[in-house]
Short mmCIF file of C-alpha atoms in Angstrom, two decimals:
data_model
loop_
_atom_site.label_atom_id
_atom_site.label_comp_id
_atom_site.label_asym_id
_atom_site.label_seq_id
_atom_site.Cartn_x
_atom_site.Cartn_y
_atom_site.Cartn_z
CA GLN Z 1 -0.06 -0.17 -0.07
CA PHE Z 2 1.40 3.65 -1.07
CA LYS Z 3 0.45 6.79 0.59
CA LEU Z 4 0.63 10.26 0.85
CA PHE Z 5 2.17 11.69 3.61
CA ARG Z 6 1.09 15.64 3.52
CA ILE Z 7 3.45 18.07 6.10
CA LEU Z 8 2.87 21.09 7.50
CA SER Z 9 6.18 23.21 7.16
CA ALA Z 10 6.57 25.36 10.69
CA HIS Z 11 7.45 29.13 9.73
CA PRO Z 12 9.06 29.24 12.31
CA PRO Z 13 10.22 27.62 13.91
CA GLY Z 14 11.21 24.17 11.96
CA THR Z 15 9.81 20.94 12.48
CA THR Z 16 11.35 17.35 13.57
CA TYR Z 17 9.03 14.28 12.13
CA LYS Z 18 9.11 10.95 13.88
CA LEU Z 19 8.22 7.89 11.86
CA THR Z 20 7.98 3.96 12.12
CA LEU Z 21 8.82 1.92 9.32
CA HIS Z 22 7.08 -0.67 9.34
CA ASN Z 23 8.19 -3.77 7.35
CA SER Z 24 5.16 -6.17 7.38
CA ALA Z 25 6.57 -9.43 4.85
CA ASP Z 26 5.93 -12.26 6.40
CA ASP Z 27 9.60 -12.99 5.21
CA SER Z 28 11.85 -12.45 8.01
CA THR Z 29 15.00 -12.50 5.99
CA LEU Z 30 12.91 -9.58 3.55
CA LYS Z 31 14.93 -6.04 4.04
CA THR Z 32 13.53 -2.69 2.67
CA ASN Z 33 13.96 0.77 3.95
CA ILE Z 34 12.74 4.38 2.73
CA HIS Z 35 14.01 7.17 1.09
CA THR Z 36 12.53 10.25 -0.04
CA HIS Z 37 12.86 12.52 -3.32
CA GLY Z 38 13.49 16.63 -2.86
CA LEU Z 39 13.75 16.52 1.52
CA HIS Z 40 16.59 18.57 2.71
CA ILE Z 41 17.34 16.26 5.46
CA THR Z 42 20.40 14.55 6.28
CA GLY Z 43 21.62 10.95 4.01
CA SER Z 44 23.10 9.39 7.21
CA GLY Z 45 22.30 8.20 10.88
CA ASP Z 46 18.76 8.48 11.54
CA GLY Z 47 17.52 10.69 8.75
CA ASP Z 48 17.40 9.62 4.84
CA ASP Z 49 20.30 6.76 4.95
CA ILE Z 50 19.94 4.45 2.77
CA THR Z 51 22.52 1.95 4.25
CA ARG Z 52 20.00 0.81 6.56
CA PHE Z 53 17.12 -1.49 6.91
CA VAL Z 54 14.67 -3.75 8.37
CA THR Z 55 13.83 -6.88 8.41
CA GLY Z 56 10.54 -8.88 7.71
CA GLY Z 57 8.54 -8.58 10.54
CA GLY Z 58 10.84 -5.46 12.40
CA CYS Z 59 10.88 -1.44 12.73
CA LEU Z 60 12.49 0.95 12.02
CA ASP Z 61 12.84 4.73 12.83
CA TYR Z 62 13.35 7.49 10.96
CA THR Z 63 14.11 11.19 11.80
CA TRP Z 64 12.65 14.17 9.16
CA ASP Z 65 14.39 17.05 10.58
CA ILE Z 66 12.44 20.12 8.35
CA PRO Z 67 14.13 23.29 8.45
CA SER Z 68 11.62 26.59 9.34
CA ASP Z 69 13.09 27.47 5.47
CA HIS Z 70 12.39 24.08 3.84
CA PRO Z 71 10.77 24.86 0.23
CA GLY Z 72 7.35 24.08 0.07
CA GLY Z 73 7.19 21.58 -3.01
CA THR Z 74 6.34 18.23 -4.35
CA ASN Z 75 7.66 14.88 -3.31
CA TRP Z 76 7.99 11.40 -2.88
CA TYR Z 77 9.06 8.38 -1.88
CA HIS Z 78 10.19 4.70 -2.34
CA PRO Z 79 12.13 2.42 -0.69
CA HIS Z 80 16.00 2.05 -1.44
CA TYR Z 81 17.67 -1.58 -0.19
CA HIS Z 82 20.70 -2.02 -2.92
CA THR Z 83 19.72 -4.39 -4.79
CA LEU Z 84 16.17 -4.72 -3.79
CA THR Z 85 15.11 -1.10 -5.04
CA ASN Z 86 13.49 -1.63 -8.42
CA GLY Z 87 11.18 -4.97 -7.41
CA GLN Z 88 9.55 -3.24 -4.12
CA THR Z 89 9.00 0.21 -6.49
CA ALA Z 90 8.26 -1.93 -9.40
CA GLY Z 91 5.63 -3.51 -6.53
CA GLY Z 92 3.51 -0.59 -5.80
CA ALA Z 93 5.95 0.63 -2.98
CA PHE Z 94 5.72 4.22 -2.90
CA GLY Z 95 3.53 7.39 -2.48
CA MET Z 96 3.72 11.40 -2.82
CA ILE Z 97 4.80 13.88 0.05
CA ILE Z 98 3.62 17.29 0.54
CA ILE Z 99 5.62 19.92 2.14
CA ASP Z 100 3.74 22.93 2.52
CA ASP Z 101 3.65 26.45 1.21
CA ASP Z 102 4.79 29.08 3.82
CA TYR Z 103 0.98 30.01 2.06
CA SER Z 104 1.17 33.61 2.93
CA LYS Z 105 3.14 34.23 0.48
CA VAL Z 106 1.56 32.47 -2.47
CA HIS Z 107 -1.64 33.50 -4.23
CA ALA Z 108 -5.33 31.40 -3.67
CA TRP Z 109 -5.25 29.65 -6.47
CA ALA Z 110 -1.38 27.39 -5.04
CA HIS Z 111 -3.42 27.03 -1.38
CA PRO Z 112 -4.39 23.56 -0.48
CA GLN Z 113 -8.03 23.49 -0.87
CA ASN Z 114 -7.33 24.59 -5.04
CA GLU Z 115 -5.45 21.58 -5.49
CA LEU Z 116 -5.69 18.54 -7.85
CA LEU Z 117 -3.09 16.09 -6.04
CA LEU Z 118 -1.77 13.22 -9.55
CA LEU Z 119 0.63 10.78 -8.55
CA VAL Z 120 0.85 8.68 -12.10
CA SER Z 121 1.86 5.49 -11.28
CA ASP Z 122 3.63 3.30 -14.70
CA ILE Z 123 3.83 0.04 -13.65
CA GLY Z 124 3.87 -3.03 -15.81
CA ASN Z 125 1.04 -2.61 -18.50
CA SER Z 126 -0.48 -0.22 -16.38
CA VAL Z 127 -0.80 3.36 -16.62
CA LEU Z 128 -3.09 4.49 -13.52
CA GLY Z 129 -3.81 7.91 -12.04
CA ASN Z 130 -3.57 7.42 -8.16
CA GLY Z 131 -3.86 4.09 -7.99
CA ILE Z 132 -7.24 3.73 -10.67
CA THR Z 133 -7.55 4.04 -14.04
CA ASN Z 134 -8.76 6.85 -14.52
CA GLU Z 135 -8.97 9.44 -11.79
CA VAL Z 136 -10.84 12.23 -12.44
CA PHE Z 137 -11.40 16.09 -11.90
CA GLN Z 138 -14.30 18.49 -11.45
CA VAL Z 139 -13.17 21.79 -11.06
CA GLU Z 140 -14.73 25.43 -12.24
CA VAL Z 141 -14.96 26.68 -15.36
CA GLY Z 142 -13.21 29.69 -15.04
CA ARG Z 143 -11.06 28.96 -12.32
CA TRP Z 144 -7.46 28.63 -11.06
CA TYR Z 145 -5.86 25.60 -9.67
CA ARG Z 146 -3.01 23.94 -8.21
CA LEU Z 147 -2.31 20.42 -10.03
CA ARG Z 148 0.24 18.59 -8.43
CA VAL Z 149 2.26 15.21 -10.60
CA SER Z 150 4.54 12.96 -9.40
CA THR Z 151 5.13 9.95 -11.65
CA VAL Z 152 6.81 6.87 -11.05
CA GLU Z 153 8.21 4.17 -13.71
CA PRO Z 154 10.91 1.93 -12.46
CA ASN Z 155 13.03 2.61 -15.85
CA ALA Z 156 12.52 6.35 -15.16
CA ASN Z 157 11.76 7.14 -18.43
CA THR Z 158 10.55 10.51 -20.08
CA ALA Z 159 7.12 10.94 -20.99
CA ALA Z 160 5.28 13.33 -22.14
CA LEU Z 161 2.43 14.48 -20.00
CA SER Z 162 -0.27 15.38 -22.28
CA PHE Z 163 -3.38 17.50 -21.48
CA ASN Z 164 -5.84 17.30 -24.18
CA GLY Z 165 -8.89 18.60 -25.93
CA GLY Z 166 -11.00 21.29 -23.68
CA ASP Z 167 -10.11 24.49 -23.10
CA CYS Z 168 -7.61 24.94 -20.52
CA THR Z 169 -4.94 27.05 -20.05
CA VAL Z 170 -1.68 24.91 -18.68
CA HIS Z 171 1.23 26.84 -16.95
CA LYS Z 172 4.27 24.41 -15.83
CA VAL Z 173 4.86 26.14 -12.03
CA ALA Z 174 8.15 23.43 -10.90
CA SER Z 175 10.21 21.11 -10.67
CA ASP Z 176 11.18 18.32 -8.70
CA GLY Z 177 9.32 20.23 -5.53
CA ILE Z 178 11.10 23.66 -6.11
CA TRP Z 179 8.98 26.66 -8.28
CA HIS Z 180 10.25 27.82 -11.05
CA ASN Z 181 13.05 31.12 -10.78
CA ALA Z 182 11.36 32.54 -14.22
CA ALA Z 183 7.29 34.12 -14.18
CA LEU Z 184 4.96 31.44 -13.80
CA THR Z 185 3.57 31.72 -16.89
CA THR Z 186 6.95 31.32 -18.38
CA TYR Z 187 6.54 27.03 -19.69
CA SER Z 188 2.85 27.12 -20.68
CA GLY Z 189 1.30 24.20 -23.47
CA SER Z 190 -0.02 21.36 -23.22
CA SER Z 191 2.51 18.86 -23.22
CA PHE Z 192 5.27 18.58 -20.85
CA ASP Z 193 7.84 16.08 -20.12
CA MET Z 194 8.43 14.26 -16.92
CA THR Z 195 11.41 11.84 -16.37
CA GLY Z 196 9.30 8.66 -14.55
CA ALA Z 197 11.15 10.12 -10.96
CA SER Z 198 9.91 13.38 -11.75
CA ARG Z 199 7.14 15.55 -10.13
CA ALA Z 200 5.70 19.05 -11.36
CA ASP Z 201 2.97 21.13 -10.43
CA TYR Z 202 1.28 23.31 -12.47
CA ALA Z 203 -1.36 25.98 -12.20
CA ILE Z 204 -4.71 24.95 -14.59
CA SER Z 205 -7.95 27.25 -16.03
CA CYS Z 206 -10.50 25.75 -17.76
CA ALA Z 207 -12.47 28.79 -20.00
CA SER Z 208 -15.45 26.91 -20.83
CA VAL Z 209 -17.55 23.66 -20.27
CA GLY Z 210 -15.89 20.52 -21.21
CA SER Z 211 -13.71 17.37 -20.62
CA THR Z 212 -9.84 17.63 -20.58
CA THR Z 213 -7.90 14.00 -21.11
CA VAL Z 214 -4.42 14.10 -19.25
CA LYS Z 215 -1.94 11.48 -20.68
CA TRP Z 216 1.57 10.11 -19.76
CA GLY Z 217 2.89 9.03 -23.01
CA SER Z 218 0.58 7.17 -24.43
CA GLY Z 219 -2.10 6.16 -21.12
CA GLU Z 220 -4.69 7.49 -19.81
CA VAL Z 221 -4.58 8.91 -16.25
CA ALA Z 222 -7.28 11.89 -15.45
CA THR Z 223 -10.31 13.68 -16.99
CA ILE Z 224 -10.95 16.90 -15.95
CA GLU Z 225 -14.11 18.17 -16.05
CA ALA Z 226 -14.83 21.84 -16.38
CA GLY Z 227 -18.04 22.91 -15.36
CA THR Z 228 -20.27 25.23 -12.94
CA PHE Z 229 -20.77 22.63 -10.24
CA GLY Z 230 -21.27 25.09 -7.72
CA SER Z 231 -18.11 24.57 -5.72
CA ASN Z 232 -16.25 26.62 -3.80
CA THR Z 233 -12.94 25.60 -5.00
CA GLY Z 234 -10.60 27.03 -7.42
CA SER Z 235 -9.37 31.36 -7.23
CA GLU Z 236 -10.71 33.80 -9.84
CA GLU Z 237 -7.71 35.87 -9.16
CA THR Z 238 -6.41 36.82 -13.14
CA ASP Z 239 -2.56 37.14 -11.49
CA LEU Z 240 -1.31 34.57 -10.43
CA GLY Z 241 1.38 36.18 -8.75
CA ASN Z 242 5.29 34.87 -7.87
CA ALA Z 243 6.79 31.87 -6.17
CA PRO Z 244 8.05 32.31 -2.74
CA PRO Z 245 11.80 32.92 -1.85
CA LYS Z 246 14.10 30.63 -2.10
CA PRO Z 247 16.26 29.33 1.04
CA ALA Z 248 20.14 30.68 1.18
CA SER Z 249 20.56 27.03 -0.19
CA LEU Z 250 18.77 27.94 -3.56
CA THR Z 251 19.58 31.36 -4.04
CA GLY Z 252 22.86 32.77 -5.79
CA LEU Z 253 24.09 29.94 -7.51
CA ASN Z 254 24.53 30.96 -11.04
CA ASP Z 255 26.85 34.33 -10.43
CA ALA Z 256 28.72 32.71 -7.18
CA SER Z 257 32.52 31.55 -8.11
CA VAL Z 258 32.68 27.69 -7.54
CA ASP Z 259 34.48 25.96 -5.39
CA GLY Z 260 34.92 22.84 -7.32
CA THR Z 261 34.62 21.26 -10.24
CA PHE Z 262 33.83 17.39 -11.20
CA SER Z 263 32.48 15.09 -13.65
CA ILE Z 264 30.10 12.16 -13.63
CA THR Z 265 29.61 9.80 -16.55
CA MET Z 266 26.65 7.23 -15.78
CA SER Z 267 26.79 3.85 -17.53
CA GLY Z 268 24.55 0.76 -16.44
CA ALA Z 269 26.04 -0.84 -14.02
CA LYS Z 270 28.68 1.68 -12.90
CA ILE Z 271 29.24 5.07 -12.26
CA ASN Z 272 32.61 6.52 -13.39
CA ARG Z 273 33.42 3.27 -13.73
CA LYS Z 274 33.18 2.49 -10.29
CA MET Z 275 29.81 -0.25 -8.96
CA TRP Z 276 28.30 0.33 -5.71
CA ASP Z 277 29.62 0.14 -1.87
CA GLU Z 278 28.95 1.81 1.02
CA ASP Z 279 31.78 1.62 2.60
CA VAL Z 280 34.24 3.88 -0.37
CA PRO Z 281 32.75 7.53 -1.90
CA LEU Z 282 33.55 8.29 -5.15
CA GLY Z 283 35.17 10.99 -3.47
CA VAL Z 284 34.84 14.35 -1.30
CA VAL Z 285 32.60 17.17 -1.37
CA PRO Z 286 33.80 19.74 0.97
CA TYR Z 287 30.89 21.53 3.36
CA GLY Z 288 29.97 25.08 2.69
CA GLY Z 289 31.07 25.00 -1.51
CA ILE Z 290 29.38 26.02 -4.78
CA TYR Z 291 30.04 23.55 -7.00
CA GLU Z 292 29.54 22.50 -10.99
CA TRP Z 293 29.43 18.88 -11.95
CA THR Z 294 29.14 17.91 -15.82
CA ILE Z 295 27.36 14.50 -15.97
CA GLY Z 296 27.48 12.96 -19.24
CA GLY Z 297 25.04 9.79 -20.42
CA THR Z 298 21.63 10.64 -18.20
CA GLY Z 299 19.73 9.95 -21.44
CA ALA Z 300 20.17 6.28 -21.08
CA HIS Z 301 20.89 6.28 -17.29
CA PRO Z 302 19.01 9.06 -15.27
CA TYR Z 303 20.95 10.88 -13.19
CA HIS Z 304 19.64 11.26 -9.48
CA GLN Z 305 21.87 12.49 -6.11
CA HIS Z 306 20.30 12.98 -3.26
CA LEU Z 307 20.36 16.25 -0.62
CA TYR Z 308 21.31 19.13 -2.86
CA HIS Z 309 18.55 20.49 -5.35
CA MET Z 310 20.72 20.78 -9.26
CA LEU Z 311 20.49 24.04 -11.00
CA ILE Z 312 20.92 23.89 -14.42
CA VAL Z 313 23.61 26.52 -15.77
CA GLU Z 314 24.27 24.76 -19.55
CA PRO Z 315 23.67 27.20 -22.07
CA GLY Z 316 20.20 26.63 -23.52
CA GLY Z 317 19.74 23.96 -20.94
CA CYS Z 318 19.52 20.47 -21.46
CA GLY Z 319 16.72 18.57 -22.99
CA PHE Z 320 13.44 19.68 -21.04
CA HIS Z 321 15.63 20.99 -18.30
CA GLN Z 322 15.63 24.29 -18.24
CA GLU Z 323 18.30 26.30 -18.07
CA GLY Z 324 18.14 28.76 -14.51
CA GLU Z 325 15.66 26.15 -12.44
CA PHE Z 326 16.52 23.47 -10.03
CA TYR Z 327 15.56 19.91 -10.14
CA ASP Z 328 17.06 16.76 -8.77
CA ILE Z 329 16.67 13.88 -11.66
CA LEU Z 330 18.36 14.34 -14.71
CA SER Z 331 18.06 12.82 -18.21
CA ALA Z 332 19.22 14.84 -21.23
CA SER Z 333 21.35 13.80 -24.33
CA GLY Z 334 25.02 14.97 -24.19
CA SER Z 335 26.30 16.37 -21.17
CA CYS Z 336 24.49 18.70 -19.09
CA ARG Z 337 26.37 21.68 -16.74
CA VAL Z 338 24.52 21.73 -12.80
CA ARG Z 339 25.53 23.92 -9.86
CA PHE Z 340 24.56 22.58 -6.14
CA TYR Z 341 25.17 24.31 -2.68
CA ALA Z 342 26.87 21.83 -0.15
CA ILE Z 343 25.75 23.86 3.32
CA ASP Z 344 22.78 23.08 5.45
CA ILE Z 345 23.27 19.43 5.81
CA GLY Z 346 26.05 17.10 4.91
CA GLN Z 347 28.08 13.32 5.60
CA ARG Z 348 26.48 10.50 2.34
CA MET Z 349 25.56 12.13 -0.67
CA VAL Z 350 24.19 9.17 -2.58
CA LEU Z 351 24.04 9.76 -6.79
CA HIS Z 352 22.59 6.95 -9.11
CA CYS Z 353 20.81 6.01 -12.11
CA HIS Z 354 17.61 6.39 -11.66
CA VAL Z 355 17.08 3.16 -14.09
CA LEU Z 356 16.22 0.93 -10.49
CA GLY Z 357 17.46 -2.80 -12.47
CA HIS Z 358 21.11 -0.64 -13.47
CA GLU Z 359 21.00 0.68 -9.61
CA ASP Z 360 20.32 -2.50 -8.03
CA ASN Z 361 23.54 -3.64 -11.01
CA GLY Z 362 25.98 -1.36 -9.19
CA ALA Z 363 24.96 1.79 -11.11
CA MET Z 364 25.56 4.03 -7.81
CA THR Z 365 27.83 5.73 -5.55
CA TRP Z 366 28.33 8.19 -3.13
CA MET Z 367 30.26 11.34 -1.75
CA ASP Z 368 31.83 12.38 1.84
CA VAL Z 369 30.60 15.83 2.27
CA THR Z 370 32.84 16.29 4.63
CA GLY Z 371 33.89 19.31 7.09
CA THR Z 372 30.16 18.91 8.08
CA PRO Z 373 29.23 21.19 11.58
CA SER Z 374 28.42 18.68 13.89
CA SER Z 375 25.37 20.70 14.88
CA ASN Z 376 24.36 20.04 11.35
CA GLN Z 377 25.40 16.31 11.33
CA ASN Z 378 23.36 12.87 12.19
CA ASN Z 379 25.14 10.03 14.13
CA VAL Z 380 21.81 8.67 15.18
CA VAL Z 381 22.29 5.57 13.89
CA ALA Z 382 18.91 2.99 15.20
CA PRO Z 383 19.02 -0.37 14.92
CA ALA Z 384 15.48 -1.56 13.46
CA TYR Z 385 13.59 -3.66 16.24
CA GLN Z 386 10.88 -6.07 16.08
CA CYS Z 387 7.24 -4.21 16.63
CA SER Z 388 5.43 -3.84 19.69
CA GLY Z 389 3.20 -6.41 20.03
CA GLY Z 390 4.07 -7.26 16.73
CA THR Z 391 2.09 -5.14 14.24
CA PRO Z 392 1.36 -1.83 14.36
CA PRO Z 393 -2.19 -1.11 15.42
CA PRO Z 394 -4.63 -1.57 12.72
CA PRO Z 395 -6.03 2.01 11.40
CA THR Z 396 -8.50 3.99 12.55
CA THR Z 397 -9.18 7.34 11.03
CA THR Z 398 -8.23 7.06 7.66
CA LEU Z 399 -9.74 7.53 5.02
CA HIS Z 400 -9.38 5.96 1.57
CA LEU Z 401 -9.57 8.32 -1.13
CA HIS Z 402 -9.01 5.46 -4.05
CA HIS Z 403 -7.71 2.65 -2.33
CA PRO Z 404 -4.69 1.71 -2.42
CA LEU Z 405 -3.77 5.78 -1.71
CA LEU Z 406 -4.01 7.14 1.14
CA LEU Z 407 -4.07 10.68 2.11
CA LEU Z 408 -2.49 11.90 5.49
CA ARG Z 409 -1.57 15.53 6.22
CA LEU Z 410 0.25 16.24 8.85
CA PRO Z 411 0.45 18.70 11.95
CA SER Z 412 2.28 21.11 11.60
CA THR Z 413 3.22 20.61 15.23
CA ILE Z 414 3.55 16.64 16.89
CA PRO Z 415 4.58 15.18 19.50
CA SER Z 416 7.98 13.40 20.72
CA SER Z 417 6.47 10.01 20.45
CA TYR Z 418 4.52 10.30 16.86
CA TYR Z 419 4.32 7.32 14.82
CA GLY Z 420 3.97 7.72 11.18
CA TYR Z 421 1.37 4.86 11.12
CA PRO Z 422 -2.33 6.16 10.73
CA SER Z 423 -4.56 5.16 13.83
CA THR Z 424 -1.72 7.92 15.61
CA ILE Z 425 -2.95 10.54 13.64
CA PRO Z 426 -5.88 12.52 14.90
CA SER Z 427 -8.87 12.54 12.66
CA SER Z 428 -8.68 16.19 11.92
CA TYR Z 429 -5.68 15.70 10.26
CA CYS Z 430 -6.65 12.75 7.55
CA TYR Z 431 -8.83 13.71 4.75
#
């Protein structure tokens, strides 16, 4: 079962979320873990460390420290234990994570009451929207909505998310959990390429009654029905406004002097001719620097890096990745120059091919972010343990939207004993 977690960023202070991953497999030797795309959290200790695991019947605790200036955005999660990532993700172990914006800094169309959520999965012979063959959204004519999309395809193949028919205007306003730097009406159209591990936010408004079919590649995943339904959703604003300000980790990179350069070459089982070794890094990245890397081979081997989003600085961009925008996954022909700021967090920074079978075969490595201040480190290596009573308690306050999609909204402040299981969350936080 996959779930959607909604995290309310506090402004300020930041919020620490404590989650427990329960491996409910009957096989006591089957290992799993969890990795997030888009969360600016540590890759070490009990944070987002992919070398940790829990076997069948056990529980594993995680701590996610969401800083007060964390960008609001659309993100996702999946298992990431080496050699088992492809099979478990293809089996449906994934979901969407939303970090809420500071809504005082974005216009009403982008607020939660005006959003549409679409989790696209392309696994085997089935292309689904929110776990069903054709999700349906009803929108009021003439109003603006925020469509959040996450695409999941184990080979991370690039396909077009297209809007077919109807009378709708669509602007792409964010990629991989980060609002665009360009004006919100810059990237407009009816078709937008995304990899099978991408996320994107769209501003959409339909001018007249009608139906728009949303496709991922050739597969129909949703229908947007525009009409006069009498709902109070959507915004009648004529000005979409501006993106909210970015944190220091995502500003000033384009004009900064770089502190180092590096080249990455992707292949089906190796990165820079080396296979995965969790004990030996590919190199070091000194904490606090701005780095420019040239990454090649991503057309057949989409590149994903943990911890830090990448700013595209290649003139003219790289394929559908726009120059001047941030991404955490890259797939383009030829080589691409990117920059990132190694700040806030450090220690283990994982890089890999997002064709998950290639990753499992060894196309993964890591950089050691050295000099990370002790106050920014996470060295809490909490071991897996037997769940209390064998299993977590059954859920009692959940609402299934479309099985198996489960949507949870987490409060902005939670007790330190919180466990990420539905029965522990007050019903007011589920919808």
